[in-house]
PDB file of C-alpha atoms in Angstrom:
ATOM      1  CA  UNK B   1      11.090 -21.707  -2.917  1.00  0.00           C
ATOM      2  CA  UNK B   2       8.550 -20.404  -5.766  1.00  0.00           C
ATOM      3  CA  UNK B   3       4.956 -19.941  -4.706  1.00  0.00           C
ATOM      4  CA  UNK B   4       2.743 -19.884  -7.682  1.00  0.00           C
ATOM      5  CA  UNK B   5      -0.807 -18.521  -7.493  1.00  0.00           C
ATOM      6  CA  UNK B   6      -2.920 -20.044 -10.644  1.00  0.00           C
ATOM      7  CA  UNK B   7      -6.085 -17.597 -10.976  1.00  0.00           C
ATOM      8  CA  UNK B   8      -4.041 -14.643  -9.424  1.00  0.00           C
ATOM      9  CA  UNK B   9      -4.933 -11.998 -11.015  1.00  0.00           C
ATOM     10  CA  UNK B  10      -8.432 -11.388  -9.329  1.00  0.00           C
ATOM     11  CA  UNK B  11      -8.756  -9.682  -5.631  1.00  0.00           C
ATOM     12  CA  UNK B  12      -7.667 -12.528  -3.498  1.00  0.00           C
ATOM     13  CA  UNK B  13      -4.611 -14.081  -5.501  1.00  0.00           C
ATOM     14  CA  UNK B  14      -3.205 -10.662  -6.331  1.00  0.00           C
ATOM     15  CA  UNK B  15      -3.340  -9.663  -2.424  1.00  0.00           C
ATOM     16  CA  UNK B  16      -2.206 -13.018  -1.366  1.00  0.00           C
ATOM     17  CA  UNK B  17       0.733 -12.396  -3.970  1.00  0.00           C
ATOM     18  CA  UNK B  18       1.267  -8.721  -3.041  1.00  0.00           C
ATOM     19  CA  UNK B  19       1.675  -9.595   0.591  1.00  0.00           C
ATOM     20  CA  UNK B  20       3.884 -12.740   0.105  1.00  0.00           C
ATOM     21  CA  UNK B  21       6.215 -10.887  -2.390  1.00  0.00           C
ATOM     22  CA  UNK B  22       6.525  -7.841   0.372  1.00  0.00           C
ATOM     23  CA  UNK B  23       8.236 -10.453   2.872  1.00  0.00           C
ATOM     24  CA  UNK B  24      10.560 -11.652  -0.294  1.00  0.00           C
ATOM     25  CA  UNK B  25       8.379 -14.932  -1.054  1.00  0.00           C
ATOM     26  CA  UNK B  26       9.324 -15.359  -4.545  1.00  0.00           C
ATOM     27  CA  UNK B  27       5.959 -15.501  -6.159  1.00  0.00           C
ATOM     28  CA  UNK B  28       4.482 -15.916  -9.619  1.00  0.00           C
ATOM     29  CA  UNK B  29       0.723 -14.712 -10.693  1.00  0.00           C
ATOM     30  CA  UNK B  30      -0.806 -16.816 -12.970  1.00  0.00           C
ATOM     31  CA  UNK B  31      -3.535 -16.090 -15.317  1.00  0.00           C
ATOM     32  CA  UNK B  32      -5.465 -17.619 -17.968  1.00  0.00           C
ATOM     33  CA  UNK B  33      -3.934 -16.077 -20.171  1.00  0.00           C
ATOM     34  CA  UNK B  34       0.429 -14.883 -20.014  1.00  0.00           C
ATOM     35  CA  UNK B  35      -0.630 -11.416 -21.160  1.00  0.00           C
ATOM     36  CA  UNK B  36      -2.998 -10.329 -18.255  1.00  0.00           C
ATOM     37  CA  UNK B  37      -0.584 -11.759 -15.905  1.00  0.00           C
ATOM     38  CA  UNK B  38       2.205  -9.427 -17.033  1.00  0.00           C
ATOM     39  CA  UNK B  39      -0.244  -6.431 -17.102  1.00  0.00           C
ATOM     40  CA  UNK B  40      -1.906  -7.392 -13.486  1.00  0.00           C
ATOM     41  CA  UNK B  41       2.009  -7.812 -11.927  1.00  0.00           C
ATOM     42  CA  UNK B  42       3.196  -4.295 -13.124  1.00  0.00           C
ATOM     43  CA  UNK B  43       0.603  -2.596 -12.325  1.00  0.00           C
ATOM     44  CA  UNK B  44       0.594  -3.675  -9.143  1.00  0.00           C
ATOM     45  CA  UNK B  45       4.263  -2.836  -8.783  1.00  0.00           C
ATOM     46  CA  UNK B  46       3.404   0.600 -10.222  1.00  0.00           C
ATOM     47  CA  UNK B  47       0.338   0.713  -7.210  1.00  0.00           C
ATOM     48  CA  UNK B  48       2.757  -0.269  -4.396  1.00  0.00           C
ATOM     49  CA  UNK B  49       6.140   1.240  -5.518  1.00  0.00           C
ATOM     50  CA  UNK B  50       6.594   1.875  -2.293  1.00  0.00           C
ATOM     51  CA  UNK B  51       7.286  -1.733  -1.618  1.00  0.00           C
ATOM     52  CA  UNK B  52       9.749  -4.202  -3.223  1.00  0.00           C
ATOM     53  CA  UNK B  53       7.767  -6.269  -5.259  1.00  0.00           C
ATOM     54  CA  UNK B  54      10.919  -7.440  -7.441  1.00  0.00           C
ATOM     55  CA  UNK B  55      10.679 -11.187  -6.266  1.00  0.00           C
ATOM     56  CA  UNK B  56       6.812 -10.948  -8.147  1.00  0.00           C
ATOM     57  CA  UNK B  57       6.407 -12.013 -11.845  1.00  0.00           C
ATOM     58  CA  UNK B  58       3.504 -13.097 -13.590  1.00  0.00           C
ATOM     59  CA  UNK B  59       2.707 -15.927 -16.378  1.00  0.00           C
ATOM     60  CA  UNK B  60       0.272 -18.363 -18.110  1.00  0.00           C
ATOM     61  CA  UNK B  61      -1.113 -21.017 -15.553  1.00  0.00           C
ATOM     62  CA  UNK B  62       0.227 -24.032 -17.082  1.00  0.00           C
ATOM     63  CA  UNK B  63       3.689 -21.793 -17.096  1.00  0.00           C
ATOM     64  CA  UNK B  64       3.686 -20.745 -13.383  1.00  0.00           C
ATOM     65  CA  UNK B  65       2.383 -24.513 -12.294  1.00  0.00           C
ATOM     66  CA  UNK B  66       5.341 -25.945 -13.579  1.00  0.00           C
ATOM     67  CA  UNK B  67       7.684 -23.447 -12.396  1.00  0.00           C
ATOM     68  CA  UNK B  68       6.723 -23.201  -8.416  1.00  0.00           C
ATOM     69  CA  UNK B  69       7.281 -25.435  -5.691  1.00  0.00           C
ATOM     70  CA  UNK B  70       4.267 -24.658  -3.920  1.00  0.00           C
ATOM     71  CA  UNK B  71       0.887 -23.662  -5.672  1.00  0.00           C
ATOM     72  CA  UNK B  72      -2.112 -21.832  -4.392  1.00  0.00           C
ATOM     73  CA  UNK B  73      -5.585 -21.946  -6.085  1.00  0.00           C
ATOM     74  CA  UNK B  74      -7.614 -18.927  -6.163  1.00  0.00           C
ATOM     75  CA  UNK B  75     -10.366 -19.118  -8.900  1.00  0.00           C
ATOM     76  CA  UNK B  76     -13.715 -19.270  -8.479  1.00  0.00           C
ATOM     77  CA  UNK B  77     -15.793 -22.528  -8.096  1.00  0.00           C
ATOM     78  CA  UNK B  78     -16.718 -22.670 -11.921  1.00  0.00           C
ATOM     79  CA  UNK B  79     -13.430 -22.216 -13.002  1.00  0.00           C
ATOM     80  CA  UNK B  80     -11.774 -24.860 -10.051  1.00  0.00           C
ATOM     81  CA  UNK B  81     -11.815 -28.094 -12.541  1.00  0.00           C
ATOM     82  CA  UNK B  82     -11.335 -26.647 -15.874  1.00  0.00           C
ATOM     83  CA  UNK B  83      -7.918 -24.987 -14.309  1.00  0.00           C
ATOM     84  CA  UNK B  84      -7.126 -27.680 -12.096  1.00  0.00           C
ATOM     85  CA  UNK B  85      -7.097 -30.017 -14.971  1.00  0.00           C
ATOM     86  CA  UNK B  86      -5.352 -27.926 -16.963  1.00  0.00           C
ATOM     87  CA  UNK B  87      -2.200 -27.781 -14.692  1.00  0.00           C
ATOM     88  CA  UNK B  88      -2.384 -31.193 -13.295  1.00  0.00           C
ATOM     89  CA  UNK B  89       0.515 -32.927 -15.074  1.00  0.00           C
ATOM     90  CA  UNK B  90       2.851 -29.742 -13.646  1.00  0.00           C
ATOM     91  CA  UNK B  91       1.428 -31.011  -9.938  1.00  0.00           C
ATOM     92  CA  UNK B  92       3.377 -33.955  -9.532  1.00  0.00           C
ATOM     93  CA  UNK B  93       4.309 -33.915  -5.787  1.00  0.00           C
ATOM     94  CA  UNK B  94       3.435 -30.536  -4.699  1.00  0.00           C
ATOM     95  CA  UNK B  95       1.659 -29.003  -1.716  1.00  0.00           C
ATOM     96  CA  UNK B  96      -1.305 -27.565  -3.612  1.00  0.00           C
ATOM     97  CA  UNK B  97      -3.064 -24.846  -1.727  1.00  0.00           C
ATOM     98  CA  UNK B  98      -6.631 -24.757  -2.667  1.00  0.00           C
ATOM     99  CA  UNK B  99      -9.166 -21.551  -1.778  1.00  0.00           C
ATOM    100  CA  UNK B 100     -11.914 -22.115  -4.006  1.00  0.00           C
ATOM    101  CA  UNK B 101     -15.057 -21.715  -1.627  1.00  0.00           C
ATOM    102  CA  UNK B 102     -18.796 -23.132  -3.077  1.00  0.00           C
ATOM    103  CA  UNK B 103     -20.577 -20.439  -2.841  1.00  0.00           C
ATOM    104  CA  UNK B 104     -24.232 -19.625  -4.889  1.00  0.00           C
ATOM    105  CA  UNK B 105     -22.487 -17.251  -6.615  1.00  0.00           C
ATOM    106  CA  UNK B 106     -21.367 -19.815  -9.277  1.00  0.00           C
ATOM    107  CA  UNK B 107     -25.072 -20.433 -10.218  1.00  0.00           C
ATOM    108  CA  UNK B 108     -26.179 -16.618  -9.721  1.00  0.00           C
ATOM    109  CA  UNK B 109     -27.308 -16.703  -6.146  1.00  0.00           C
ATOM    110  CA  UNK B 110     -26.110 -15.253  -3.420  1.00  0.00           C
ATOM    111  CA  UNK B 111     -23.155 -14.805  -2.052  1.00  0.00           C
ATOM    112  CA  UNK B 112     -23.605 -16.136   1.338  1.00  0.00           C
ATOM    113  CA  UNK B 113     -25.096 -19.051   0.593  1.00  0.00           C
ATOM    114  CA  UNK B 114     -23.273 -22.217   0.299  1.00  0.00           C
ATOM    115  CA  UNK B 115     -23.164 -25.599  -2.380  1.00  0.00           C
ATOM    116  CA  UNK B 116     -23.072 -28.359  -1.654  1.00  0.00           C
ATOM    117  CA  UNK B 117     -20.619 -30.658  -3.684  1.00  0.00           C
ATOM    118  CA  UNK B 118     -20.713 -34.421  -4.201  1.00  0.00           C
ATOM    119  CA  UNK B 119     -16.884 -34.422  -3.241  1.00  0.00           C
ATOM    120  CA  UNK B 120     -17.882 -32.746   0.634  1.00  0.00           C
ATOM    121  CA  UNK B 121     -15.671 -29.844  -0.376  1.00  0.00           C
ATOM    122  CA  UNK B 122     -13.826 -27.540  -3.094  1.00  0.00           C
ATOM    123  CA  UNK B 123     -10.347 -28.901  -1.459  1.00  0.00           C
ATOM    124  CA  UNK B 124     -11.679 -32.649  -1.712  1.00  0.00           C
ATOM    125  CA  UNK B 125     -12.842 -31.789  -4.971  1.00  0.00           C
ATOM    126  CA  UNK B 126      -9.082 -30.803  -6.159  1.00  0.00           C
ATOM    127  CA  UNK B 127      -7.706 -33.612  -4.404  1.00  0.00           C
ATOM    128  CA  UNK B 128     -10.162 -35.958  -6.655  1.00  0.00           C
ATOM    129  CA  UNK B 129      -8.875 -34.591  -9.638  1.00  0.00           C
ATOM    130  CA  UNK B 130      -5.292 -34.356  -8.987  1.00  0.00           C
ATOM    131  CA  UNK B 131      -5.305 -38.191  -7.027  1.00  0.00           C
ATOM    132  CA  UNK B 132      -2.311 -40.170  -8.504  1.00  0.00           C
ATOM    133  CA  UNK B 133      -0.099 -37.008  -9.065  1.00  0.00           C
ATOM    134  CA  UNK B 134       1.145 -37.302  -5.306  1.00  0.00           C
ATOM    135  CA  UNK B 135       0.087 -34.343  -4.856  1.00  0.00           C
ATOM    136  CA  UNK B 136      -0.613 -32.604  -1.298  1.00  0.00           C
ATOM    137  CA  UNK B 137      -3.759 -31.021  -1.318  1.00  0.00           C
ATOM    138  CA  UNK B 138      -4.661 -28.427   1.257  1.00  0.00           C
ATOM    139  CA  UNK B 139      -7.812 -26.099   1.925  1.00  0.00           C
ATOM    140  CA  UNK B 140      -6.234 -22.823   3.012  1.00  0.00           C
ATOM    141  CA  UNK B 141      -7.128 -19.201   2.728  1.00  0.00           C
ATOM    142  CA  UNK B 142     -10.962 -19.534   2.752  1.00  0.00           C
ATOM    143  CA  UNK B 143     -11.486 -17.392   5.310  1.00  0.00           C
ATOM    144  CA  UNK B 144      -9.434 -14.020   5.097  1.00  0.00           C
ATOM    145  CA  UNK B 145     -11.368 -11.052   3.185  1.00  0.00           C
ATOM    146  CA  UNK B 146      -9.665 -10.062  -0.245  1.00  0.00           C
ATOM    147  CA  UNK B 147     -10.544  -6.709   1.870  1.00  0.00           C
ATOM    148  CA  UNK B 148      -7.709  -7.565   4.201  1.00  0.00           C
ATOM    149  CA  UNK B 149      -5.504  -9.028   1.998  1.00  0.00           C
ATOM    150  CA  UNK B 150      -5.482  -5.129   0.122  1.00  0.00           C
ATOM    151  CA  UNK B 151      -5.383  -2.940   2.740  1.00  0.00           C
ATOM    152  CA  UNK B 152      -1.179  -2.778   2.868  1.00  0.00           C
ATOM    153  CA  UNK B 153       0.277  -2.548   5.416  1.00  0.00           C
ATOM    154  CA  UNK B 154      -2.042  -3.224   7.710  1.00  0.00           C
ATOM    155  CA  UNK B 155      -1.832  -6.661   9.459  1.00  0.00           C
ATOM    156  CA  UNK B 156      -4.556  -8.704   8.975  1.00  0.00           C
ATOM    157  CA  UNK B 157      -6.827  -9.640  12.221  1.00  0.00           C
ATOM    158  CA  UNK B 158      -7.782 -12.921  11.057  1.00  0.00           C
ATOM    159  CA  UNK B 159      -6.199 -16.775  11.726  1.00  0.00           C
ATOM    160  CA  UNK B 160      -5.760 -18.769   8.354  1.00  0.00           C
ATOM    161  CA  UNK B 161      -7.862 -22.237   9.385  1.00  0.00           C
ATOM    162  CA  UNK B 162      -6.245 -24.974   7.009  1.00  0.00           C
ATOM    163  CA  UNK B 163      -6.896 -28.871   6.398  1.00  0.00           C
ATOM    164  CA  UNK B 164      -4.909 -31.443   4.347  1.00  0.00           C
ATOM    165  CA  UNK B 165      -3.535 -35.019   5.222  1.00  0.00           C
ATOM    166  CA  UNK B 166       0.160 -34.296   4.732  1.00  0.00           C
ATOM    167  CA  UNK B 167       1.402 -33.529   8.287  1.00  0.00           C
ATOM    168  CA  UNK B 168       4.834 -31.872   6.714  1.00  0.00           C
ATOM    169  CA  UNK B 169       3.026 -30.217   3.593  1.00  0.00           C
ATOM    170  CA  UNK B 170       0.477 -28.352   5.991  1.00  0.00           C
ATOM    171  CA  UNK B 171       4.045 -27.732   8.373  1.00  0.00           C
ATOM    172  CA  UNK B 172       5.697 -26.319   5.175  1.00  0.00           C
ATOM    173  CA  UNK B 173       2.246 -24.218   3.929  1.00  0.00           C
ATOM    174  CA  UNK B 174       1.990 -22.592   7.378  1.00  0.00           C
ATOM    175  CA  UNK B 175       5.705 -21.528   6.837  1.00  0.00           C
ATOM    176  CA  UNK B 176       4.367 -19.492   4.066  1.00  0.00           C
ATOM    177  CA  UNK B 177       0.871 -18.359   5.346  1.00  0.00           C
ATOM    178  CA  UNK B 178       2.815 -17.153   8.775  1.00  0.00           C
ATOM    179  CA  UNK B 179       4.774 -14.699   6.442  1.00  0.00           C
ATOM    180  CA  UNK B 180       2.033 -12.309   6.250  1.00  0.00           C
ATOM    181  CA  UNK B 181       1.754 -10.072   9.317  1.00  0.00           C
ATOM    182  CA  UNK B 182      -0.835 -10.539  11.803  1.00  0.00           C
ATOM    183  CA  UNK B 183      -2.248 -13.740  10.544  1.00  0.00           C
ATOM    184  CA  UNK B 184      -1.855 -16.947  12.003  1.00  0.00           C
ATOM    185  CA  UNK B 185      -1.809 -20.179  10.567  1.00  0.00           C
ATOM    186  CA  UNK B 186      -4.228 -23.003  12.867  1.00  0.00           C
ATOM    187  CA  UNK B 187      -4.030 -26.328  11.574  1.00  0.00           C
ATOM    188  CA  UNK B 188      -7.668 -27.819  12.039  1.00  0.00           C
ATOM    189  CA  UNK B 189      -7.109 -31.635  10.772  1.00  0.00           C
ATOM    190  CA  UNK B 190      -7.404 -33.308   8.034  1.00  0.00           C
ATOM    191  CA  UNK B 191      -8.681 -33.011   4.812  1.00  0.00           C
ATOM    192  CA  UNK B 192     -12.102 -33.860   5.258  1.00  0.00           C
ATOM    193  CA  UNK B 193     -12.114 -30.641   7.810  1.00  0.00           C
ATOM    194  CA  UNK B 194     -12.558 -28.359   4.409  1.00  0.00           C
ATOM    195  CA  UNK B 195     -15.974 -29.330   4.813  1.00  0.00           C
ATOM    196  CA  UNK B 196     -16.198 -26.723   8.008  1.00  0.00           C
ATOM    197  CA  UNK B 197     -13.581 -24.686   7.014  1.00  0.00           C
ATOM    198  CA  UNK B 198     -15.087 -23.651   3.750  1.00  0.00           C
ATOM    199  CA  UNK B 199     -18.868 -23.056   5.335  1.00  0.00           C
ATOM    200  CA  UNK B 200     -17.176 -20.485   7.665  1.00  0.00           C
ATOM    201  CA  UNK B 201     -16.888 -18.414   4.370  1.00  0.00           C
ATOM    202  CA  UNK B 202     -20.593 -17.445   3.371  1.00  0.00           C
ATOM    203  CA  UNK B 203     -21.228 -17.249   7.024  1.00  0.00           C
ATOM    204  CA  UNK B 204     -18.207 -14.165   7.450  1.00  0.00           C
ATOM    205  CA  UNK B 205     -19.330 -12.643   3.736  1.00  0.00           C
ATOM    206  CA  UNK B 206     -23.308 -12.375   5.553  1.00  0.00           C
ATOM    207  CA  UNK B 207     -21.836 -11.071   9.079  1.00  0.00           C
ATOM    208  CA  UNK B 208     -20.057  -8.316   6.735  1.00  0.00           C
ATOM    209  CA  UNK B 209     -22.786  -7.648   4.693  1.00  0.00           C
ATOM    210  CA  UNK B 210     -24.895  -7.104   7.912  1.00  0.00           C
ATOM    211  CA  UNK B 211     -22.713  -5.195   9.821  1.00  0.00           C
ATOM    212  CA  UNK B 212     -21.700  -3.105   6.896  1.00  0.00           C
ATOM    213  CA  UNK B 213     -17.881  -4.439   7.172  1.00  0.00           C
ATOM    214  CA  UNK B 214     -15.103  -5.536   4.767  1.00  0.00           C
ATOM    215  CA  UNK B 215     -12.629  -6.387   7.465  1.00  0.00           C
ATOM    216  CA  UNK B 216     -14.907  -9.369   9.305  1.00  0.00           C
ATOM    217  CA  UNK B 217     -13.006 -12.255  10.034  1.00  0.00           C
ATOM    218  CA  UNK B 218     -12.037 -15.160  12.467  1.00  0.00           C
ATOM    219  CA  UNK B 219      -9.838 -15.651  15.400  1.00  0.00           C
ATOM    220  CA  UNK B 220      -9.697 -18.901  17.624  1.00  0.00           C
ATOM    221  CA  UNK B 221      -8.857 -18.735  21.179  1.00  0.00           C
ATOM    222  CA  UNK B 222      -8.073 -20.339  24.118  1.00  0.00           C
ATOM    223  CA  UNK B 223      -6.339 -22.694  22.702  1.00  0.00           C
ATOM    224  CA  UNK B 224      -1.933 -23.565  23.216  1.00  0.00           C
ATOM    225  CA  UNK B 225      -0.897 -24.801  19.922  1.00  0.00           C
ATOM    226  CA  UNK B 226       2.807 -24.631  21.093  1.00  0.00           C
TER     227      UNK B 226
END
């Protein structure tokens, strides 16, 4: 199984992709453009040698959406439609992992402030775009810190909240999240739930900005989801 991350060369995508091709995910960082892709991958191979990152290559978007079974979205909101449209014909009945948060950021404000979009959310905004493909949509990795994601090989102290309508795609993403050590995957309903999920983001970006943290995330308890 190929995990493709379009928009992974920033913070986030990279780290998701670093931490994914550690556990022998085969993963492919996309970029806007082939050449940074290649230059993002091997450096990062150069900053972890350490680590077999073999299973990690990097390509165009359009070229990494049509080669992986499973795509995750990590650009920021004024970039989500423009690349969304640009690899929907290569979505065609994928689980599509979407991250995009709406924060003021994308308008020059601050970052923990939050938009709100017609759709209700980013992931609902994706899954407008993309309806008719058959794809799976699903709001995941909103809430763990690109901070976290870096700091290799530490686990990471944070539960991955997630929301789609596909019962068996969000069963088959958590397969993937649950890879990376420490976090777990808590699967908080459907679709629609992106609405909460991605307002937990500006409100973890202010507690770390207060608190003078990169590291501040989210754990939910007593709770058997066996």
């Amino acid at each position: 199984m190929i995990v493709s991350i379009i928009g992974g060369t920033g913070p986030q995508g990279l780290g998701i992709g670093e931490r994914l091709a550690i556990e022998g995910v085969d993963v492919i960082i996309g970029s806007r453009k082939e050449e940074k892709a290649l230059e993002v991958v091997a450096q990062a191979k150069e900053d972890l040698k350490d680590y077999d990152l073999s299973t990690m290559k990097g390509m165009a978007n359009e070229d990494a959406a049509r080669e992986g079974d499973i795509l995750i979205i990590t650009v920021p909101l004024a970039a989500q439609k423009p690349t969304i449209e640009g690899i929907k014909e290569f979505c065609k009945d994928k689980i599509v992992m979407d991250a995009t948060v709406p924060l003021e950021t994308a308008i020059g404000g601050k970052p923990f402030r939050f938009i709100d979009l017609m759709e209700g959310s980013a992931a609902e905004r994706t899954a407008s775009i993309l309806e008719g493909t058959g794809a799976k949509v699903i709001c995941a990795f909103c809430n763990i810190s690109n901070s976290h994601l870096a700091n290799i090989p530490e686990e990471i102290d944070c539960d991955c909240l997630i929301a789609g309508d596909d019962n068996d795609a969000k069963a088959t993403a958590a397969e993937i999240i649950d890879k990376i050590p420490g976090v777990k995957t808590i699967d908080c309903g459907i679709l629609e739930k992106a609405r909460v999920i991605e307002k937990i983001t500006p409100l973890l970006i202010g507690l770390n900005i207060k608190y003078k943290s990169h590291y501040g995330g989210l754990r939910i308890t007593g709770i058997n989801f066996d």
